Amino acid sequence: MSLEFLMGRSLKNALVNIDMEAEYKSALLELGYKLEEIFEEEQDPGLGNGGLGRLAACFLDSMATLDYPAWGYGIRYNYGIFKQ
């Protein structure tokens, strides 16, 4: 599994995708935490922000949104803008 095609932070994206953001927000408020502050703790991995990488990420996101079956291939870099 590669995160190369996933842009941005994962936690908020995952909660939105499973339609659970409101439930998590409510549960965390009961514990004295704000979901928005927890979102800010996650580092953005800096993936999918190059020209063709961004295009590939948007293309795969659109295909997933339209429920088309698809997969993407990645390239393993020796050097890059993110930790490996």
N, CA, C and O atoms as a Maestro MAE file, in Angstrom:
{
 s_m_m2io_version
 :::
 2.0.0
}

f_m_ct {
 s_m_title
 :::
 protein
 m_atom[336] {
  # First column is atom index #
  i_m_mmod_type
  r_m_x_coord
  r_m_y_coord
  r_m_z_coord
  i_m_residue_number
  s_m_chain_name
  s_m_pdb_residue_name
  s_m_pdb_atom_name
  i_m_atomic_number
  :::
  1 25 0.857 -1.173 0.000 1 A "MET " " N  " 7
  2 3 0.000 0.000 0.000 1 A "MET " " CA " 6
  3 2 0.901 1.234 0.000 1 A "MET " " C  " 6
  4 15 1.864 1.311 0.763 1 A "MET " " O  " 8
  5 25 0.588 2.166 -0.837 2 A "SER " " N  " 7
  6 3 1.365 3.397 -0.949 2 A "SER " " CA " 6
  7 2 0.502 4.597 -0.604 2 A "SER " " C  " 6
  8 15 -0.671 4.657 -0.974 2 A "SER " " O  " 8
  9 25 1.081 5.545 0.101 3 A "LEU " " N  " 7
  10 3 0.392 6.795 0.408 3 A "LEU " " CA " 6
  11 2 0.697 7.868 -0.630 3 A "LEU " " C  " 6
  12 15 0.287 9.019 -0.487 3 A "LEU " " O  " 8
  13 25 1.415 7.480 -1.665 4 A "GLU " " N  " 7
  14 3 1.863 8.441 -2.664 4 A "GLU " " CA " 6
  15 2 0.716 9.215 -3.300 4 A "GLU " " C  " 6
  16 15 0.888 10.372 -3.682 4 A "GLU " " O  " 8
  17 25 -0.448 8.591 -3.418 5 A "PHE " " N  " 7
  18 3 -1.566 9.224 -4.100 5 A "PHE " " CA " 6
  19 2 -2.548 9.888 -3.131 5 A "PHE " " C  " 6
  20 15 -3.587 10.394 -3.556 5 A "PHE " " O  " 8
  21 25 -2.232 9.890 -1.850 6 A "LEU " " N  " 7
  22 3 -3.105 10.512 -0.862 6 A "LEU " " CA " 6
  23 2 -2.546 11.870 -0.487 6 A "LEU " " C  " 6
  24 15 -1.435 11.970 0.033 6 A "LEU " " O  " 8
  25 25 -3.310 12.906 -0.749 7 A "MET " " N  " 7
  26 3 -2.836 14.253 -0.458 7 A "MET " " CA " 6
  27 2 -3.324 14.694 0.911 7 A "MET " " C  " 6
  28 15 -4.414 14.326 1.350 7 A "MET " " O  " 8
  29 25 -2.506 15.478 1.565 8 A "GLY " " N  " 7
  30 3 -2.921 16.065 2.830 8 A "GLY " " CA " 6
  31 2 -2.846 15.099 4.000 8 A "GLY " " C  " 6
  32 15 -2.229 14.036 3.923 8 A "GLY " " O  " 8
  33 25 -3.477 15.491 5.056 9 A "ARG " " N  " 7
  34 3 -3.459 14.721 6.295 9 A "ARG " " CA " 6
  35 2 -4.504 13.613 6.249 9 A "ARG " " C  " 6
  36 15 -5.556 13.767 5.629 9 A "ARG " " O  " 8
  37 25 -4.211 12.509 6.901 10 A "SER " " N  " 7
  38 3 -5.049 11.313 6.783 10 A "SER " " CA " 6
  39 2 -6.240 11.275 7.728 10 A "SER " " C  " 6
  40 15 -7.306 10.795 7.343 10 A "SER " " O  " 8
  41 25 -6.090 11.771 8.957 11 A "LEU " " N  " 7
  42 3 -7.141 11.603 9.961 11 A "LEU " " CA " 6
  43 2 -8.450 12.259 9.533 11 A "LEU " " C  " 6
  44 15 -9.495 11.609 9.530 11 A "LEU " " O  " 8
  45 25 -8.404 13.526 9.177 12 A "LYS " " N  " 7
  46 3 -9.637 14.225 8.791 12 A "LYS " " CA " 6
  47 2 -10.249 13.594 7.538 12 A "LYS " " C  " 6
  48 15 -11.462 13.406 7.456 12 A "LYS " " O  " 8
  49 25 -9.409 13.278 6.583 13 A "ASN " " N  " 7
  50 3 -9.886 12.648 5.356 13 A "ASN " " CA " 6
  51 2 -10.587 11.326 5.658 13 A "ASN " " C  " 6
  52 15 -11.642 11.040 5.093 13 A "ASN " " O  " 8
  53 25 -10.013 10.529 6.537 14 A "ALA " " N  " 7
  54 3 -10.616 9.240 6.885 14 A "ALA " " CA " 6
  55 2 -11.952 9.424 7.600 14 A "ALA " " C  " 6
  56 15 -12.915 8.719 7.299 14 A "ALA " " O  " 8
  57 25 -12.020 10.355 8.536 15 A "LEU " " N  " 7
  58 3 -13.277 10.581 9.267 15 A "LEU " " CA " 6
  59 2 -14.384 11.086 8.342 15 A "LEU " " C  " 6
  60 15 -15.543 10.697 8.488 15 A "LEU " " O  " 8
  61 25 -14.033 11.943 7.402 16 A "VAL " " N  " 7
  62 3 -15.023 12.426 6.431 16 A "VAL " " CA " 6
  63 2 -15.491 11.269 5.552 16 A "VAL " " C  " 6
  64 15 -16.685 11.133 5.286 16 A "VAL " " O  " 8
  65 25 -14.555 10.439 5.102 17 A "ASN " " N  " 7
  66 3 -14.899 9.338 4.202 17 A "ASN " " CA " 6
  67 2 -15.810 8.302 4.851 17 A "ASN " " C  " 6
  68 15 -16.636 7.696 4.168 17 A "ASN " " O  " 8
  69 25 -15.674 8.091 6.154 18 A "ILE " " N  " 7
  70 3 -16.548 7.116 6.824 18 A "ILE " " CA " 6
  71 2 -17.724 7.795 7.514 18 A "ILE " " C  " 6
  72 15 -18.470 7.162 8.261 18 A "ILE " " O  " 8
  73 25 -17.883 9.093 7.256 19 A "ASP " " N  " 7
  74 3 -19.005 9.880 7.776 19 A "ASP " " CA " 6
  75 2 -19.103 9.797 9.307 19 A "ASP " " C  " 6
  76 15 -20.178 9.565 9.860 19 A "ASP " " O  " 8
  77 25 -17.965 9.990 9.977 20 A "MET " " N  " 7
  78 3 -17.920 9.888 11.437 20 A "MET " " CA " 6
  79 2 -17.328 11.132 12.105 20 A "MET " " C  " 6
  80 15 -17.064 11.117 13.307 20 A "MET " " O  " 8
  81 25 -17.118 12.199 11.345 21 A "GLU " " N  " 7
  82 3 -16.472 13.380 11.910 21 A "GLU " " CA " 6
  83 2 -17.288 13.971 13.059 21 A "GLU " " C  " 6
  84 15 -16.721 14.324 14.093 21 A "GLU " " O  " 8
  85 25 -18.593 14.084 12.899 22 A "ALA " " N  " 7
  86 3 -19.436 14.669 13.948 22 A "ALA " " CA " 6
  87 2 -19.417 13.821 15.215 22 A "ALA " " C  " 6
  88 15 -19.373 14.357 16.323 22 A "ALA " " O  " 8
  89 25 -19.451 12.501 15.054 23 A "GLU " " N  " 7
  90 3 -19.427 11.606 16.222 23 A "GLU " " CA " 6
  91 2 -18.118 11.719 16.984 23 A "GLU " " C  " 6
  92 15 -18.108 11.758 18.215 23 A "GLU " " O  " 8
  93 25 -17.018 11.771 16.255 24 A "TYR " " N  " 7
  94 3 -15.716 11.914 16.903 24 A "TYR " " CA " 6
  95 2 -15.591 13.262 17.598 24 A "TYR " " C  " 6
  96 15 -15.064 13.355 18.706 24 A "TYR " " O  " 8
  97 25 -16.080 14.304 16.937 25 A "LYS " " N  " 7
  98 3 -16.025 15.643 17.529 25 A "LYS " " CA " 6
  99 2 -16.784 15.672 18.851 25 A "LYS " " C  " 6
  100 15 -16.298 16.217 19.842 25 A "LYS " " O  " 8
  101 25 -17.964 15.090 18.862 26 A "SER " " N  " 7
  102 3 -18.783 15.054 20.074 26 A "SER " " CA " 6
  103 2 -18.113 14.241 21.183 26 A "SER " " C  " 6
  104 15 -18.070 14.671 22.336 26 A "SER " " O  " 8
  105 25 -17.598 13.077 20.832 27 A "ALA " " N  " 7
  106 3 -16.949 12.217 21.829 27 A "ALA " " CA " 6
  107 2 -15.711 12.894 22.428 27 A "ALA " " C  " 6
  108 15 -15.477 12.817 23.634 27 A "ALA " " O  " 8
  109 25 -14.934 13.549 21.585 28 A "LEU " " N  " 7
  110 3 -13.735 14.219 22.081 28 A "LEU " " CA " 6
  111 2 -14.073 15.423 22.952 28 A "LEU " " C  " 6
  112 15 -13.365 15.704 23.919 28 A "LEU " " O  " 8
  113 25 -15.150 16.137 22.619 29 A "LEU " " N  " 7
  114 3 -15.575 17.260 23.457 29 A "LEU " " CA " 6
  115 2 -15.936 16.784 24.864 29 A "LEU " " C  " 6
  116 15 -15.646 17.465 25.847 29 A "LEU " " O  " 8
  117 25 -16.567 15.616 24.955 30 A "GLU " " N  " 7
  118 3 -16.896 15.046 26.269 30 A "GLU " " CA " 6
  119 2 -15.639 14.749 27.083 30 A "GLU " " C  " 6
  120 15 -15.664 14.778 28.313 30 A "GLU " " O  " 8
  121 25 -14.544 14.465 26.386 31 A "LEU " " N  " 7
  122 3 -13.274 14.182 27.062 31 A "LEU " " CA " 6
  123 2 -12.424 15.435 27.265 31 A "LEU " " C  " 6
  124 15 -11.339 15.376 27.845 31 A "LEU " " O  " 8
  125 25 -12.932 16.572 26.779 32 A "GLY " " N  " 7
  126 3 -12.220 17.829 26.961 32 A "GLY " " CA " 6
  127 2 -11.249 18.188 25.857 32 A "GLY " " C  " 6
  128 15 -10.374 19.031 26.053 32 A "GLY " " O  " 8
  129 25 -11.387 17.561 24.695 33 A "TYR " " N  " 7
  130 3 -10.502 17.838 23.567 33 A "TYR " " CA " 6
  131 2 -11.301 18.407 22.404 33 A "TYR " " C  " 6
  132 15 -12.503 18.173 22.280 33 A "TYR " " O  " 8
  133 25 -10.605 19.166 21.550 34 A "LYS " " N  " 7
  134 3 -11.219 19.692 20.334 34 A "LYS " " CA " 6
  135 2 -10.647 18.935 19.133 34 A "LYS " " C  " 6
  136 15 -9.431 18.825 18.975 34 A "LYS " " O  " 8
  137 25 -11.525 18.428 18.309 35 A "LEU " " N  " 7
  138 3 -11.102 17.654 17.140 35 A "LEU " " CA " 6
  139 2 -10.199 18.481 16.230 35 A "LEU " " C  " 6
  140 15 -9.234 17.954 15.677 35 A "LEU " " O  " 8
  141 25 -10.497 19.754 16.071 36 A "GLU " " N  " 7
  142 3 -9.691 20.615 15.203 36 A "GLU " " CA " 6
  143 2 -8.241 20.697 15.692 36 A "GLU " " C  " 6
  144 15 -7.312 20.739 14.887 36 A "GLU " " O  " 8
  145 25 -8.055 20.720 17.010 37 A "GLU " " N  " 7
  146 3 -6.697 20.763 17.559 37 A "GLU " " CA " 6
  147 2 -5.961 19.452 17.309 37 A "GLU " " C  " 6
  148 15 -4.752 19.447 17.075 37 A "GLU " " O  " 8
  149 25 -6.685 18.353 17.359 38 A "ILE " " N  " 7
  150 3 -6.073 17.048 17.080 38 A "ILE " " CA " 6
  151 2 -5.697 16.952 15.602 38 A "ILE " " C  " 6
  152 15 -4.646 16.412 15.256 38 A "ILE " " O  " 8
  153 25 -6.564 17.481 14.731 39 A "PHE " " N  " 7
  154 3 -6.225 17.513 13.305 39 A "PHE " " CA " 6
  155 2 -4.909 18.237 13.078 39 A "PHE " " C  " 6
  156 15 -4.101 17.809 12.254 39 A "PHE " " O  " 8
  157 25 -4.684 19.320 13.793 40 A "GLU " " N  " 7
  158 3 -3.473 20.127 13.607 40 A "GLU " " CA " 6
  159 2 -2.210 19.418 14.094 40 A "GLU " " C  " 6
  160 15 -1.108 19.791 13.692 40 A "GLU " " O  " 8
  161 25 -2.345 18.418 14.939 41 A "GLU " " N  " 7
  162 3 -1.186 17.674 15.445 41 A "GLU " " CA " 6
  163 2 -0.581 16.761 14.380 41 A "GLU " " C  " 6
  164 15 0.610 16.453 14.428 41 A "GLU " " O  " 8
  165 25 -1.396 16.332 13.423 42 A "GLU " " N  " 7
  166 3 -0.899 15.432 12.384 42 A "GLU " " CA " 6
  167 2 -0.070 16.213 11.373 42 A "GLU " " C  " 6
  168 15 -0.504 17.252 10.876 42 A "GLU " " O  " 8
  169 25 1.107 15.716 11.077 43 A "GLN " " N  " 7
  170 3 1.967 16.367 10.084 43 A "GLN " " CA " 6
  171 2 1.479 16.022 8.681 43 A "GLN " " C  " 6
  172 15 1.077 14.890 8.409 43 A "GLN " " O  " 8
  173 25 1.520 17.009 7.802 44 A "ASP " " N  " 7
  174 3 1.206 16.761 6.399 44 A "ASP " " CA " 6
  175 2 2.423 16.086 5.776 44 A "ASP " " C  " 6
  176 15 3.518 16.645 5.827 44 A "ASP " " O  " 8
  177 25 2.264 14.903 5.192 45 A "PRO " " N  " 7
  178 3 3.427 14.200 4.654 45 A "PRO " " CA " 6
  179 2 4.022 14.834 3.405 45 A "PRO " " C  " 6
  180 15 5.097 14.423 2.968 45 A "PRO " " O  " 8
  181 25 3.352 15.826 2.817 46 A "GLY " " N  " 7
  182 3 3.891 16.507 1.642 46 A "GLY " " CA " 6
  183 2 3.875 15.649 0.389 46 A "GLY " " C  " 6
  184 15 4.734 15.802 -0.479 46 A "GLY " " O  " 8
  185 25 2.909 14.752 0.289 47 A "LEU " " N  " 7
  186 3 2.809 13.886 -0.884 47 A "LEU " " CA " 6
  187 2 1.833 14.472 -1.886 47 A "LEU " " C  " 6
  188 15 0.941 15.235 -1.514 47 A "LEU " " O  " 8
  189 25 1.992 14.130 -3.124 48 A "GLY " " N  " 7
  190 3 1.059 14.538 -4.165 48 A "GLY " " CA " 6
  191 2 1.058 16.022 -4.451 48 A "GLY " " C  " 6
  192 15 0.074 16.551 -4.968 48 A "GLY " " O  " 8
  193 25 2.158 16.713 -4.119 49 A "ASN " " N  " 7
  194 3 2.141 18.155 -4.354 49 A "ASN " " CA " 6
  195 2 3.054 18.585 -5.504 49 A "ASN " " C  " 6
  196 15 3.262 19.780 -5.717 49 A "ASN " " O  " 8
  197 25 3.596 17.622 -6.240 50 A "GLY " " N  " 7
  198 3 4.363 17.936 -7.433 50 A "GLY " " CA " 6
  199 2 3.440 17.960 -8.639 50 A "GLY " " C  " 6
  200 15 2.271 17.591 -8.525 50 A "GLY " " O  " 8
  201 25 3.934 18.381 -9.778 51 A "GLY " " N  " 7
  202 3 3.107 18.505 -10.972 51 A "GLY " " CA " 6
  203 2 2.388 17.225 -11.359 51 A "GLY " " C  " 6
  204 15 1.163 17.149 -11.265 51 A "GLY " " O  " 8
  205 25 3.141 16.214 -11.794 52 A "LEU " " N  " 7
  206 3 2.502 14.969 -12.228 52 A "LEU " " CA " 6
  207 2 1.996 14.141 -11.057 52 A "LEU " " C  " 6
  208 15 1.001 13.428 -11.190 52 A "LEU " " O  " 8
  209 25 2.663 14.224 -9.915 53 A "GLY " " N  " 7
  210 3 2.178 13.521 -8.730 53 A "GLY " " CA " 6
  211 2 0.827 14.047 -8.295 53 A "GLY " " C  " 6
  212 15 -0.063 13.282 -7.924 53 A "GLY " " O  " 8
  213 25 0.685 15.348 -8.345 54 A "ARG " " N  " 7
  214 3 -0.591 15.984 -7.992 54 A "ARG " " CA " 6
  215 2 -1.678 15.587 -8.992 54 A "ARG " " C  " 6
  216 15 -2.804 15.282 -8.599 54 A "ARG " " O  " 8
  217 25 -1.343 15.590 -10.265 55 A "LEU " " N  " 7
  218 3 -2.294 15.195 -11.301 55 A "LEU " " CA " 6
  219 2 -2.738 13.746 -11.100 55 A "LEU " " C  " 6
  220 15 -3.926 13.441 -11.198 55 A "LEU " " O  " 8
  221 25 -1.793 12.861 -10.823 56 A "ALA " " N  " 7
  222 3 -2.122 11.455 -10.604 56 A "ALA " " CA " 6
  223 2 -3.011 11.296 -9.372 56 A "ALA " " C  " 6
  224 15 -3.969 10.522 -9.386 56 A "ALA " " O  " 8
  225 25 -2.694 12.024 -8.322 57 A "ALA " " N  " 7
  226 3 -3.486 11.943 -7.100 57 A "ALA " " CA " 6
  227 2 -4.916 12.429 -7.343 57 A "ALA " " C  " 6
  228 15 -5.869 11.796 -6.889 57 A "ALA " " O  " 8
  229 25 -5.071 13.540 -8.049 58 A "CYS " " N  " 7
  230 3 -6.408 14.066 -8.355 58 A "CYS " " CA " 6
  231 2 -7.172 13.107 -9.256 58 A "CYS " " C  " 6
  232 15 -8.373 12.906 -9.075 58 A "CYS " " O  " 8
  233 25 -6.485 12.520 -10.220 59 A "PHE " " N  " 7
  234 3 -7.117 11.583 -11.135 59 A "PHE " " CA " 6
  235 2 -7.642 10.363 -10.377 59 A "PHE " " C  " 6
  236 15 -8.778 9.942 -10.594 59 A "PHE " " O  " 8
  237 25 -6.821 9.792 -9.487 60 A "LEU " " N  " 7
  238 3 -7.252 8.632 -8.709 60 A "LEU " " CA " 6
  239 2 -8.363 9.001 -7.730 60 A "LEU " " C  " 6
  240 15 -9.269 8.201 -7.497 60 A "LEU " " O  " 8
  241 25 -8.305 10.189 -7.162 61 A "ASP " " N  " 7
  242 3 -9.356 10.635 -6.262 61 A "ASP " " CA " 6
  243 2 -10.682 10.755 -7.015 61 A "ASP " " C  " 6
  244 15 -11.727 10.358 -6.499 61 A "ASP " " O  " 8
  245 25 -10.643 11.292 -8.211 62 A "SER " " N  " 7
  246 3 -11.858 11.417 -9.023 62 A "SER " " CA " 6
  247 2 -12.422 10.049 -9.375 62 A "SER " " C  " 6
  248 15 -13.635 9.845 -9.323 62 A "SER " " O  " 8
  249 25 -11.555 9.116 -9.733 63 A "MET " " N  " 7
  250 3 -12.023 7.779 -10.072 63 A "MET " " CA " 6
  251 2 -12.667 7.090 -8.871 63 A "MET " " C  " 6
  252 15 -13.679 6.402 -9.008 63 A "MET " " O  " 8
  253 25 -12.073 7.279 -7.697 64 A "ALA " " N  " 7
  254 3 -12.652 6.697 -6.484 64 A "ALA " " CA " 6
  255 2 -13.998 7.333 -6.165 64 A "ALA " " C  " 6
  256 15 -14.940 6.643 -5.777 64 A "ALA " " O  " 8
  257 25 -14.088 8.655 -6.329 65 A "THR " " N  " 7
  258 3 -15.334 9.370 -6.066 65 A "THR " " CA " 6
  259 2 -16.454 8.880 -6.992 65 A "THR " " C  " 6
  260 15 -17.604 8.753 -6.573 65 A "THR " " O  " 8
  261 25 -16.104 8.608 -8.254 66 A "LEU " " N  " 7
  262 3 -17.085 8.129 -9.229 66 A "LEU " " CA " 6
  263 2 -17.289 6.614 -9.153 66 A "LEU " " C  " 6
  264 15 -18.059 6.043 -9.925 66 A "LEU " " O  " 8
  265 25 -16.586 5.967 -8.209 67 A "ASP " " N  " 7
  266 3 -16.710 4.526 -7.962 67 A "ASP " " CA " 6
  267 2 -16.242 3.684 -9.152 67 A "ASP " " C  " 6
  268 15 -16.805 2.627 -9.438 67 A "ASP " " O  " 8
  269 25 -15.188 4.175 -9.851 68 A "TYR " " N  " 7
  270 3 -14.583 3.396 -10.927 68 A "TYR " " CA " 6
  271 2 -13.475 2.527 -10.348 68 A "TYR " " C  " 6
  272 15 -12.689 3.008 -9.532 68 A "TYR " " O  " 8
  273 25 -13.393 1.274 -10.743 69 A "PRO " " N  " 7
  274 3 -12.292 0.435 -10.265 69 A "PRO " " CA " 6
  275 2 -10.978 0.881 -10.904 69 A "PRO " " C  " 6
  276 15 -10.911 1.055 -12.121 69 A "PRO " " O  " 8
  277 25 -9.944 1.065 -10.104 70 A "ALA " " N  " 7
  278 3 -8.663 1.525 -10.638 70 A "ALA " " CA " 6
  279 2 -7.556 1.289 -9.624 70 A "ALA " " C  " 6
  280 15 -7.831 0.997 -8.460 70 A "ALA " " O  " 8
  281 25 -6.321 1.414 -10.053 71 A "TRP " " N  " 7
  282 3 -5.177 1.371 -9.160 71 A "TRP " " CA " 6
  283 2 -4.091 2.253 -9.743 71 A "TRP " " C  " 6
  284 15 -4.119 2.593 -10.926 71 A "TRP " " O  " 8
  285 25 -3.141 2.620 -8.910 72 A "GLY " " N  " 7
  286 3 -2.054 3.476 -9.362 72 A "GLY " " CA " 6
  287 2 -0.716 2.836 -9.053 72 A "GLY " " C  " 6
  288 15 -0.581 2.092 -8.082 72 A "GLY " " O  " 8
  289 25 0.250 3.123 -9.867 73 A "TYR " " N  " 7
  290 3 1.605 2.647 -9.659 73 A "TYR " " CA " 6
  291 2 2.462 3.794 -9.169 73 A "TYR " " C  " 6
  292 15 2.296 4.930 -9.613 73 A "TYR " " O  " 8
  293 25 3.370 3.511 -8.264 74 A "GLY " " N  " 7
  294 3 4.256 4.538 -7.739 74 A "GLY " " CA " 6
  295 2 5.692 4.292 -8.145 74 A "GLY " " C  " 6
  296 15 6.040 3.219 -8.638 74 A "GLY " " O  " 8
  297 25 6.511 5.290 -7.935 75 A "ILE " " N  " 7
  298 3 7.937 5.204 -8.213 75 A "ILE " " CA " 6
  299 2 8.662 5.368 -6.889 75 A "ILE " " C  " 6
  300 15 8.356 6.282 -6.124 75 A "ILE " " O  " 8
  301 25 9.603 4.506 -6.614 76 A "ARG " " N  " 7
  302 3 10.380 4.623 -5.385 76 A "ARG " " CA " 6
  303 2 11.593 5.514 -5.653 76 A "ARG " " C  " 6
  304 15 12.468 5.179 -6.452 76 A "ARG " " O  " 8
  305 25 11.623 6.652 -4.966 77 A "TYR " " N  " 7
  306 3 12.697 7.619 -5.151 77 A "TYR " " CA " 6
  307 2 13.802 7.401 -4.125 77 A "TYR " " C  " 6
  308 15 13.542 6.997 -2.992 77 A "TYR " " O  " 8
  309 25 15.033 7.672 -4.536 78 A "ASN " " N  " 7
  310 3 16.141 7.666 -3.588 78 A "ASN " " CA " 6
  311 2 16.216 8.990 -2.842 78 A "ASN " " C  " 6
  312 15 16.658 9.034 -1.694 78 A "ASN " " O  " 8
  313 25 15.791 10.055 -3.483 79 A "TYR " " N  " 7
  314 3 15.814 11.377 -2.885 79 A "TYR " " CA " 6
  315 2 14.464 12.040 -3.149 79 A "TYR " " C  " 6
  316 15 13.860 11.816 -4.199 79 A "TYR " " O  " 8
  317 25 13.998 12.835 -2.227 80 A "GLY " " N  " 7
  318 3 12.711 13.482 -2.414 80 A "GLY " " CA " 6
  319 2 12.500 14.562 -1.382 80 A "GLY " " C  " 6
  320 15 13.400 14.849 -0.592 80 A "GLY " " O  " 8
  321 25 11.311 15.172 -1.374 81 A "ILE " " N  " 7
  322 3 11.038 16.261 -0.435 81 A "ILE " " CA " 6
  323 2 10.435 15.757 0.878 81 A "ILE " " C  " 6
  324 15 10.154 16.546 1.779 81 A "ILE " " O  " 8
  325 25 10.238 14.448 0.981 82 A "PHE " " N  " 7
  326 3 9.659 13.906 2.204 82 A "PHE " " CA " 6
  327 2 10.556 12.787 2.737 82 A "PHE " " C  " 6
  328 15 11.378 12.234 2.007 82 A "PHE " " O  " 8
  329 25 10.383 12.464 4.018 83 A "LYS " " N  " 7
  330 3 11.177 11.396 4.639 83 A "LYS " " CA " 6
  331 2 10.786 10.057 4.058 83 A "LYS " " C  " 6
  332 15 9.615 9.808 3.773 83 A "LYS " " O  " 8
  333 25 11.780 9.190 3.885 84 A "GLN " " N  " 7
  334 3 11.525 7.856 3.331 84 A "GLN " " CA " 6
  335 2 11.989 6.797 4.317 84 A "GLN " " C  " 6
  336 15 11.864 5.603 4.044 84 A "GLN " " O  " 8
  :::
 }
 m_bond[335] {
  # First column is bond index #
  i_m_from
  i_m_to
  i_m_order
  :::
  1 1 2 1
  2 2 3 1
  3 3 4 2
  4 3 5 1
  5 5 6 1
  6 6 7 1
  7 7 8 2
  8 7 9 1
  9 9 10 1
  10 10 11 1
  11 11 12 2
  12 11 13 1
  13 13 14 1
  14 14 15 1
  15 15 16 2
  16 15 17 1
  17 17 18 1
  18 18 19 1
  19 19 20 2
  20 19 21 1
  21 21 22 1
  22 22 23 1
  23 23 24 2
  24 23 25 1
  25 25 26 1
  26 26 27 1
  27 27 28 2
  28 27 29 1
  29 29 30 1
  30 30 31 1
  31 31 32 2
  32 31 33 1
  33 33 34 1
  34 34 35 1
  35 35 36 2
  36 35 37 1
  37 37 38 1
  38 38 39 1
  39 39 40 2
  40 39 41 1
  41 41 42 1
  42 42 43 1
  43 43 44 2
  44 43 45 1
  45 45 46 1
  46 46 47 1
  47 47 48 2
  48 47 49 1
  49 49 50 1
  50 50 51 1
  51 51 52 2
  52 51 53 1
  53 53 54 1
  54 54 55 1
  55 55 56 2
  56 55 57 1
  57 57 58 1
  58 58 59 1
  59 59 60 2
  60 59 61 1
  61 61 62 1
  62 62 63 1
  63 63 64 2
  64 63 65 1
  65 65 66 1
  66 66 67 1
  67 67 68 2
  68 67 69 1
  69 69 70 1
  70 70 71 1
  71 71 72 2
  72 71 73 1
  73 73 74 1
  74 74 75 1
  75 75 76 2
  76 75 77 1
  77 77 78 1
  78 78 79 1
  79 79 80 2
  80 79 81 1
  81 81 82 1
  82 82 83 1
  83 83 84 2
  84 83 85 1
  85 85 86 1
  86 86 87 1
  87 87 88 2
  88 87 89 1
  89 89 90 1
  90 90 91 1
  91 91 92 2
  92 91 93 1
  93 93 94 1
  94 94 95 1
  95 95 96 2
  96 95 97 1
  97 97 98 1
  98 98 99 1
  99 99 100 2
  100 99 101 1
  101 101 102 1
  102 102 103 1
  103 103 104 2
  104 103 105 1
  105 105 106 1
  106 106 107 1
  107 107 108 2
  108 107 109 1
  109 109 110 1
  110 110 111 1
  111 111 112 2
  112 111 113 1
  113 113 114 1
  114 114 115 1
  115 115 116 2
  116 115 117 1
  117 117 118 1
  118 118 119 1
  119 119 120 2
  120 119 121 1
  121 121 122 1
  122 122 123 1
  123 123 124 2
  124 123 125 1
  125 125 126 1
  126 126 127 1
  127 127 128 2
  128 127 129 1
  129 129 130 1
  130 130 131 1
  131 131 132 2
  132 131 133 1
  133 133 134 1
  134 134 135 1
  135 135 136 2
  136 135 137 1
  137 137 138 1
  138 138 139 1
  139 139 140 2
  140 139 141 1
  141 141 142 1
  142 142 143 1
  143 143 144 2
  144 143 145 1
  145 145 146 1
  146 146 147 1
  147 147 148 2
  148 147 149 1
  149 149 150 1
  150 150 151 1
  151 151 152 2
  152 151 153 1
  153 153 154 1
  154 154 155 1
  155 155 156 2
  156 155 157 1
  157 157 158 1
  158 158 159 1
  159 159 160 2
  160 159 161 1
  161 161 162 1
  162 162 163 1
  163 163 164 2
  164 163 165 1
  165 165 166 1
  166 166 167 1
  167 167 168 2
  168 167 169 1
  169 169 170 1
  170 170 171 1
  171 171 172 2
  172 171 173 1
  173 173 174 1
  174 174 175 1
  175 175 176 2
  176 175 177 1
  177 177 178 1
  178 178 179 1
  179 179 180 2
  180 179 181 1
  181 181 182 1
  182 182 183 1
  183 183 184 2
  184 183 185 1
  185 185 186 1
  186 186 187 1
  187 187 188 2
  188 187 189 1
  189 189 190 1
  190 190 191 1
  191 191 192 2
  192 191 193 1
  193 193 194 1
  194 194 195 1
  195 195 196 2
  196 195 197 1
  197 197 198 1
  198 198 199 1
  199 199 200 2
  200 199 201 1
  201 201 202 1
  202 202 203 1
  203 203 204 2
  204 203 205 1
  205 205 206 1
  206 206 207 1
  207 207 208 2
  208 207 209 1
  209 209 210 1
  210 210 211 1
  211 211 212 2
  212 211 213 1
  213 213 214 1
  214 214 215 1
  215 215 216 2
  216 215 217 1
  217 217 218 1
  218 218 219 1
  219 219 220 2
  220 219 221 1
  221 221 222 1
  222 222 223 1
  223 223 224 2
  224 223 225 1
  225 225 226 1
  226 226 227 1
  227 227 228 2
  228 227 229 1
  229 229 230 1
  230 230 231 1
  231 231 232 2
  232 231 233 1
  233 233 234 1
  234 234 235 1
  235 235 236 2
  236 235 237 1
  237 237 238 1
  238 238 239 1
  239 239 240 2
  240 239 241 1
  241 241 242 1
  242 242 243 1
  243 243 244 2
  244 243 245 1
  245 245 246 1
  246 246 247 1
  247 247 248 2
  248 247 249 1
  249 249 250 1
  250 250 251 1
  251 251 252 2
  252 251 253 1
  253 253 254 1
  254 254 255 1
  255 255 256 2
  256 255 257 1
  257 257 258 1
  258 258 259 1
  259 259 260 2
  260 259 261 1
  261 261 262 1
  262 262 263 1
  263 263 264 2
  264 263 265 1
  265 265 266 1
  266 266 267 1
  267 267 268 2
  268 267 269 1
  269 269 270 1
  270 270 271 1
  271 271 272 2
  272 271 273 1
  273 273 274 1
  274 274 275 1
  275 275 276 2
  276 275 277 1
  277 277 278 1
  278 278 279 1
  279 279 280 2
  280 279 281 1
  281 281 282 1
  282 282 283 1
  283 283 284 2
  284 283 285 1
  285 285 286 1
  286 286 287 1
  287 287 288 2
  288 287 289 1
  289 289 290 1
  290 290 291 1
  291 291 292 2
  292 291 293 1
  293 293 294 1
  294 294 295 1
  295 295 296 2
  296 295 297 1
  297 297 298 1
  298 298 299 1
  299 299 300 2
  300 299 301 1
  301 301 302 1
  302 302 303 1
  303 303 304 2
  304 303 305 1
  305 305 306 1
  306 306 307 1
  307 307 308 2
  308 307 309 1
  309 309 310 1
  310 310 311 1
  311 311 312 2
  312 311 313 1
  313 313 314 1
  314 314 315 1
  315 315 316 2
  316 315 317 1
  317 317 318 1
  318 318 319 1
  319 319 320 2
  320 319 321 1
  321 321 322 1
  322 322 323 1
  323 323 324 2
  324 323 325 1
  325 325 326 1
  326 326 327 1
  327 327 328 2
  328 327 329 1
  329 329 330 1
  330 330 331 1
  331 331 332 2
  332 331 333 1
  333 333 334 1
  334 334 335 1
  335 335 336 2
  :::
 }
}
